């Protein structure tokens, strides 16, 4: 069967596939149906109005009346309607949605990890502390930086923590400074973090190859600059060819180099931010070490720093002491940035992943991710151009500008149409410096066949745009909810149910 045949067999054409129903659980079942029968009352009954007075409900709550099997089927239906990396291809560039190995889930559910309490005496949780210490050591090795704090709860939280550490360093040296430089291709969280730390944001332009414009950077550098905040590889999926010259120039004016580690998964085992001259780095464990995604659940964004910044890290960190392990605070710590010891379950998953694949395995994973991205970019080269045509790292950014000019179909239309082919849309309209941007990151876990099918689908969609632009303007057709007015959906959210007479409110 050819790729085209496979597409035809699985594609939902407009109006030919019945959307999944959106029946609420309150609209299922019947008055007499029950899931649970309460036990017979074996204590004296009381009149609730006598006990609660005016606080008693005037009427019974509007609860669903379903049987156990109806309840099970309802939630199974909802689960099947949801799209996740376990159910289909998820090429979400810049916010990597890697497959999470099931062994990670097994490990974090072990009773010895799952049932401990954060206030237990240290001598009773030596195994957990040893795991955290081992993770600190592993992340330090991957980063090429000697000190690590596992405290931050997510990537953006790690950014804030890292920059607070840099601010504490400058303040302690009597040189607080006012400005932080951020490239125009940066993640949106970077300038937000800079502002939250009380610094002025100064944008650095990109050059014609998608890297930092070094000449422009040097014109902006002076003794009032606290740091440069740089993602490498950047959000275009490009490794900055001038990184050593860049970090050297930053250090010459007494500033520090901060690495947004969101794309660390593209280089781990091959190159290290510390060796590039970076002084601080946050690591998105979900992007790099296959823990659940931070935005959809508990995450973790550990921070690694140079020797000069180590004493400012947030605590507690885990240290070796008297032949065992204990919590400790760095000498000039900025304090806690999160309760307890961080998101421990996520740390267990990341540690398991690292130990399962080993150092050579991490290197292979990065290599496979880069190979997958370049293979896919080549498959699409004649139909979907990239703005900066260089060998990419783990992701690449295509421009839908030519398609919009020739057909009126926008990148958003393409993203919605992908849903009809059973593929989650990639990141669109980011980075902002690419017209009609569509960022694709296939990750190392997808097969060659999956990549080829995705390329065939994107080609088919480009053909559809030329033949019938209206088809794409109306997509998707096969999802539980059709295309939303995205502004109205946010401003006029209706997520509560009540009976027709409103009595359940």
Short mmCIF file of C-alpha atoms in Angstrom, two decimals, residues 112-437:
data_model
loop_
_atom_site.label_atom_id
_atom_site.label_comp_id
_atom_site.label_asym_id
_atom_site.label_seq_id
_atom_site.Cartn_x
_atom_site.Cartn_y
_atom_site.Cartn_z
CA UNK A 112 9.15 3.20 48.72
CA UNK A 113 8.92 6.33 46.58
CA UNK A 114 5.17 6.91 46.35
CA UNK A 115 4.35 6.58 50.05
CA UNK A 116 7.05 8.63 51.71
CA UNK A 117 6.22 11.96 53.34
CA UNK A 118 8.24 15.12 52.73
CA UNK A 119 8.56 15.68 56.47
CA UNK A 120 9.98 12.23 57.26
CA UNK A 121 13.32 12.26 59.10
CA UNK A 122 16.24 12.13 56.68
CA UNK A 123 17.51 8.84 58.10
CA UNK A 124 14.26 7.14 56.98
CA UNK A 125 14.44 8.36 53.35
CA UNK A 126 18.06 7.70 52.49
CA UNK A 127 17.09 5.91 49.27
CA UNK A 128 15.09 8.89 48.02
CA UNK A 129 17.89 11.28 48.92
CA UNK A 130 20.44 9.09 47.17
CA UNK A 131 18.28 9.15 44.04
CA UNK A 132 18.11 12.97 44.14
CA UNK A 133 21.84 13.22 44.70
CA UNK A 134 22.45 10.86 41.79
CA UNK A 135 20.17 12.94 39.57
CA UNK A 136 22.03 16.12 40.54
CA UNK A 137 25.31 14.45 39.57
CA UNK A 138 23.94 13.18 36.24
CA UNK A 139 22.48 16.57 35.28
CA UNK A 140 25.73 18.30 36.21
CA UNK A 141 27.59 15.95 33.87
CA UNK A 142 25.14 16.53 31.00
CA UNK A 143 25.25 20.31 31.55
CA UNK A 144 29.00 20.60 32.02
CA UNK A 145 28.29 22.70 35.12
CA UNK A 146 29.26 21.58 38.65
CA UNK A 147 26.28 22.50 40.87
CA UNK A 148 22.57 21.66 40.51
CA UNK A 149 19.35 22.47 42.36
CA UNK A 150 16.30 20.29 41.74
CA UNK A 151 13.89 22.79 43.34
CA UNK A 152 12.22 24.57 40.37
CA UNK A 153 8.85 23.13 39.41
CA UNK A 154 8.94 23.74 35.63
CA UNK A 155 11.03 25.20 32.83
CA UNK A 156 9.87 28.80 33.20
CA UNK A 157 10.31 28.46 36.97
CA UNK A 158 13.85 27.30 36.29
CA UNK A 159 14.47 30.39 34.16
CA UNK A 160 13.30 32.60 37.01
CA UNK A 161 15.46 30.69 39.48
CA UNK A 162 18.56 30.88 37.29
CA UNK A 163 18.22 34.60 36.68
CA UNK A 164 17.55 35.26 40.39
CA UNK A 165 20.80 33.42 41.09
CA UNK A 166 22.62 35.67 38.62
CA UNK A 167 21.04 38.76 40.17
CA UNK A 168 22.14 37.63 43.63
CA UNK A 169 25.69 37.18 42.30
CA UNK A 170 25.87 40.71 40.85
CA UNK A 171 24.25 42.23 43.94
CA UNK A 172 26.69 40.48 46.25
CA UNK A 173 29.54 41.93 44.18
CA UNK A 174 28.14 45.45 44.59
CA UNK A 175 27.35 45.65 40.86
CA UNK A 176 23.59 45.08 40.44
CA UNK A 177 23.30 46.17 36.74
CA UNK A 178 20.05 46.89 34.94
CA UNK A 179 19.71 45.11 31.59
CA UNK A 180 19.46 41.56 30.19
CA UNK A 181 19.87 40.83 26.46
CA UNK A 182 17.46 38.43 24.75
CA UNK A 183 17.55 37.35 21.05
CA UNK A 184 14.50 38.02 18.88
CA UNK A 185 14.08 34.25 18.36
CA UNK A 186 13.79 33.56 22.12
CA UNK A 187 11.02 31.68 23.86
CA UNK A 188 8.35 34.09 25.11
CA UNK A 189 9.09 33.12 28.68
CA UNK A 190 12.59 34.65 28.44
CA UNK A 191 11.63 38.33 28.31
CA UNK A 192 8.85 37.65 30.82
CA UNK A 193 11.39 36.17 33.22
CA UNK A 194 13.74 39.10 32.74
CA UNK A 195 10.97 41.55 33.57
CA UNK A 196 9.91 39.53 36.63
CA UNK A 197 13.47 39.76 37.93
CA UNK A 198 13.36 43.54 37.67
CA UNK A 199 15.67 43.88 34.68
CA UNK A 200 15.12 45.80 31.46
CA UNK A 201 14.71 43.57 28.39
CA UNK A 202 16.90 44.43 25.39
CA UNK A 203 16.32 42.51 22.15
CA UNK A 204 19.21 41.23 20.02
CA UNK A 205 18.49 40.67 16.29
CA UNK A 206 19.22 37.45 14.41
CA UNK A 207 21.64 37.36 11.49
CA UNK A 208 20.97 36.05 7.97
CA UNK A 209 21.75 32.46 9.06
CA UNK A 210 19.31 32.45 11.99
CA UNK A 211 21.92 32.86 14.72
CA UNK A 212 22.70 35.80 16.99
CA UNK A 213 23.90 38.88 15.08
CA UNK A 214 27.29 39.04 16.79
CA UNK A 215 28.10 42.57 15.64
CA UNK A 216 24.77 43.85 16.96
CA UNK A 217 25.33 41.98 20.22
CA UNK A 218 28.72 43.58 20.77
CA UNK A 219 27.23 47.03 20.21
CA UNK A 220 24.72 46.35 23.00
CA UNK A 221 27.18 44.95 25.52
CA UNK A 222 28.42 47.24 28.27
CA UNK A 223 28.97 47.17 32.03
CA UNK A 224 25.24 47.69 32.67
CA UNK A 225 24.35 44.31 31.13
CA UNK A 226 23.75 41.61 33.75
CA UNK A 227 23.36 38.66 31.38
CA UNK A 228 22.60 37.34 27.93
CA UNK A 229 19.74 34.83 27.89
CA UNK A 230 20.20 32.50 24.93
CA UNK A 231 18.67 29.25 23.73
CA UNK A 232 21.13 26.98 21.94
CA UNK A 233 20.07 25.30 19.70
CA UNK A 234 17.62 28.16 19.26
CA UNK A 235 13.91 28.07 18.51
CA UNK A 236 14.65 27.81 14.79
CA UNK A 237 16.34 24.48 15.53
CA UNK A 238 19.75 25.95 14.68
CA UNK A 239 22.96 25.60 16.65
CA UNK A 240 24.69 28.98 16.96
CA UNK A 241 27.96 28.71 15.05
CA UNK A 242 29.47 31.64 17.00
CA UNK A 243 28.62 30.51 20.49
CA UNK A 244 32.19 30.69 21.87
CA UNK A 245 32.67 34.21 20.49
CA UNK A 246 29.29 35.20 21.95
CA UNK A 247 29.89 33.95 25.50
CA UNK A 248 33.42 35.36 25.46
CA UNK A 249 32.10 38.81 24.52
CA UNK A 250 29.52 38.61 27.30
CA UNK A 251 32.17 37.76 29.89
CA UNK A 252 34.45 40.59 28.72
CA UNK A 253 32.00 43.16 30.12
CA UNK A 254 31.49 41.25 33.37
CA UNK A 255 28.07 39.90 32.36
CA UNK A 256 27.03 36.24 32.62
CA UNK A 257 25.68 33.87 29.97
CA UNK A 258 22.38 32.12 30.73
CA UNK A 259 21.31 29.14 28.61
CA UNK A 260 17.63 28.38 28.16
CA UNK A 261 17.94 24.59 28.20
CA UNK A 262 14.62 23.89 26.52
CA UNK A 263 16.45 22.34 23.56
CA UNK A 264 19.09 20.45 25.50
CA UNK A 265 17.66 17.20 24.16
CA UNK A 266 19.27 18.03 20.80
CA UNK A 267 22.86 18.12 22.07
CA UNK A 268 23.15 16.02 25.22
CA UNK A 269 26.09 13.68 24.99
CA UNK A 270 27.55 15.69 22.09
CA UNK A 271 28.22 19.12 23.57
CA UNK A 272 27.68 20.77 26.95
CA UNK A 273 26.48 24.31 27.74
CA UNK A 274 29.17 24.68 30.41
CA UNK A 275 31.85 23.97 27.80
CA UNK A 276 30.31 26.63 25.54
CA UNK A 277 30.87 29.27 28.22
CA UNK A 278 27.42 29.37 29.80
CA UNK A 279 27.28 30.15 33.52
CA UNK A 280 23.74 28.93 34.23
CA UNK A 281 21.23 26.60 32.60
CA UNK A 282 17.77 25.29 33.37
CA UNK A 283 16.77 21.83 32.18
CA UNK A 284 13.20 20.90 31.23
CA UNK A 285 13.09 17.30 32.44
CA UNK A 286 10.01 16.58 30.32
CA UNK A 287 11.70 17.66 27.10
CA UNK A 288 15.03 16.04 27.75
CA UNK A 289 14.37 13.04 29.93
CA UNK A 290 10.85 11.97 28.98
CA UNK A 291 8.87 12.84 32.06
CA UNK A 292 5.27 14.04 31.63
CA UNK A 293 4.95 17.48 30.07
CA UNK A 294 5.16 20.36 32.54
CA UNK A 295 2.22 22.28 31.15
CA UNK A 296 -0.11 19.32 31.56
CA UNK A 297 0.94 18.15 34.96
CA UNK A 298 3.66 18.41 37.57
CA UNK A 299 6.98 19.19 35.92
CA UNK A 300 10.50 20.00 37.00
CA UNK A 301 13.07 22.51 35.79
CA UNK A 302 16.36 21.93 37.66
CA UNK A 303 19.03 24.61 37.40
CA UNK A 304 22.75 23.94 36.87
CA UNK A 305 25.32 26.66 37.49
CA UNK A 306 29.05 27.37 37.44
CA UNK A 307 31.28 27.32 40.50
CA UNK A 308 30.92 31.11 40.85
CA UNK A 309 27.12 30.83 41.19
CA UNK A 310 26.94 27.60 43.21
CA UNK A 311 26.66 29.28 46.60
CA UNK A 312 23.57 31.24 45.48
CA UNK A 313 21.47 28.24 44.37
CA UNK A 314 18.08 27.72 46.00
CA UNK A 315 17.87 25.03 48.63
CA UNK A 316 17.63 22.53 49.85
CA UNK A 317 20.02 20.58 47.66
CA UNK A 318 21.16 17.06 48.53
CA UNK A 319 24.70 16.54 49.82
CA UNK A 320 26.74 13.57 50.97
CA UNK A 321 27.29 13.64 54.74
CA UNK A 322 28.66 11.11 57.23
CA UNK A 323 28.46 8.26 54.76
CA UNK A 324 24.85 9.07 53.88
CA UNK A 325 22.78 11.83 52.29
CA UNK A 326 21.20 14.96 53.75
CA UNK A 327 19.51 18.20 52.73
CA UNK A 328 21.72 21.27 52.76
CA UNK A 329 21.53 24.96 51.89
CA UNK A 330 24.26 26.65 49.81
CA UNK A 331 26.12 29.35 51.79
CA UNK A 332 24.47 32.39 50.10
CA UNK A 333 21.31 30.64 48.89
CA UNK A 334 18.49 32.74 47.47
CA UNK A 335 16.25 30.50 49.61
CA UNK A 336 13.43 28.20 48.64
CA UNK A 337 11.64 28.61 45.33
CA UNK A 338 9.28 25.72 45.99
CA UNK A 339 7.81 23.75 48.87
CA UNK A 340 9.42 20.54 50.09
CA UNK A 341 12.09 19.03 47.81
CA UNK A 342 10.51 19.74 44.43
CA UNK A 343 8.29 17.47 42.35
CA UNK A 344 9.77 14.23 43.57
CA UNK A 345 7.74 11.90 41.32
CA UNK A 346 9.04 13.69 38.25
CA UNK A 347 12.60 13.44 39.54
CA UNK A 348 12.19 9.67 39.94
CA UNK A 349 10.98 9.38 36.33
CA UNK A 350 13.94 11.37 34.98
CA UNK A 351 16.45 9.42 37.05
CA UNK A 352 14.95 6.14 35.86
CA UNK A 353 15.15 7.29 32.25
CA UNK A 354 18.80 8.29 32.59
CA UNK A 355 19.77 5.04 34.32
CA UNK A 356 17.78 2.96 31.82
CA UNK A 357 19.51 4.33 28.72
CA UNK A 358 22.92 5.30 30.20
CA UNK A 359 25.35 7.94 28.98
CA UNK A 360 25.82 6.40 25.55
CA UNK A 361 22.07 6.04 25.25
CA UNK A 362 21.52 9.76 25.89
CA UNK A 363 23.98 10.52 23.11
CA UNK A 364 22.17 8.12 20.77
CA UNK A 365 18.81 9.71 21.61
CA UNK A 366 20.06 13.18 20.66
CA UNK A 367 21.61 11.86 17.48
CA UNK A 368 18.41 10.08 16.47
CA UNK A 369 16.29 13.19 17.18
CA UNK A 370 18.54 15.30 14.95
CA UNK A 371 18.56 12.64 12.22
CA UNK A 372 14.75 12.38 12.32
CA UNK A 373 14.31 16.14 12.00
CA UNK A 374 16.71 16.44 9.08
CA UNK A 375 15.16 13.44 7.28
CA UNK A 376 11.70 14.96 7.63
CA UNK A 377 12.92 18.39 6.53
CA UNK A 378 14.39 16.82 3.41
CA UNK A 379 11.16 14.96 2.61
CA UNK A 380 9.25 18.25 2.73
CA UNK A 381 11.85 20.54 1.18
CA UNK A 382 10.10 21.18 -2.15
CA UNK A 383 6.58 21.61 -0.71
CA UNK A 384 7.23 23.37 2.60
CA UNK A 385 10.26 25.72 2.53
CA UNK A 386 12.29 26.60 5.60
CA UNK A 387 13.38 30.18 6.16
CA UNK A 388 16.93 29.32 7.19
CA UNK A 389 18.01 26.41 5.02
CA UNK A 390 20.75 24.86 7.12
CA UNK A 391 21.25 21.47 8.70
CA UNK A 392 18.87 21.62 11.65
CA UNK A 393 19.08 20.10 15.07
CA UNK A 394 16.03 18.43 16.66
CA UNK A 395 13.43 20.70 15.05
CA UNK A 396 12.94 22.96 12.04
CA UNK A 397 10.64 25.85 11.16
CA UNK A 398 8.76 25.90 7.87
CA UNK A 399 7.08 28.98 6.42
CA UNK A 400 3.48 28.86 5.25
CA UNK A 401 3.89 32.32 3.72
CA UNK A 402 4.05 31.09 0.09
CA UNK A 403 0.96 28.90 0.60
CA UNK A 404 -1.01 31.82 2.06
CA UNK A 405 -0.06 34.07 -0.87
CA UNK A 406 -1.04 31.50 -3.51
CA UNK A 407 -4.19 30.03 -1.92
CA UNK A 408 -5.27 32.20 1.01
CA UNK A 409 -4.82 29.20 3.32
CA UNK A 410 -3.05 30.07 6.54
CA UNK A 411 -0.87 27.96 8.80
CA UNK A 412 -3.69 27.81 11.33
CA UNK A 413 -5.91 26.18 8.66
CA UNK A 414 -3.21 23.58 8.00
CA UNK A 415 -2.87 22.86 11.71
CA UNK A 416 -6.62 22.30 12.03
CA UNK A 417 -6.71 20.05 8.96
CA UNK A 418 -3.97 17.84 10.41
CA UNK A 419 -6.43 16.84 13.14
CA UNK A 420 -8.62 15.18 10.49
CA UNK A 421 -5.65 12.99 9.57
CA UNK A 422 -5.16 11.89 13.16
CA UNK A 423 -2.07 14.06 13.75
CA UNK A 424 -1.67 16.63 16.51
CA UNK A 425 -0.80 20.06 15.09
CA UNK A 426 2.75 21.28 15.54
CA UNK A 427 3.57 24.67 17.06
CA UNK A 428 2.35 27.46 14.76
CA UNK A 429 3.16 31.17 14.55
CA UNK A 430 6.34 30.73 16.56
CA UNK A 431 9.03 31.92 16.42
CA UNK A 432 7.66 35.30 15.46
CA UNK A 433 10.48 36.09 13.05
CA UNK A 434 9.19 33.50 10.52
CA UNK A 435 6.17 34.35 8.33
CA UNK A 436 3.30 31.90 8.95
CA UNK A 437 5.66 29.75 11.00
#
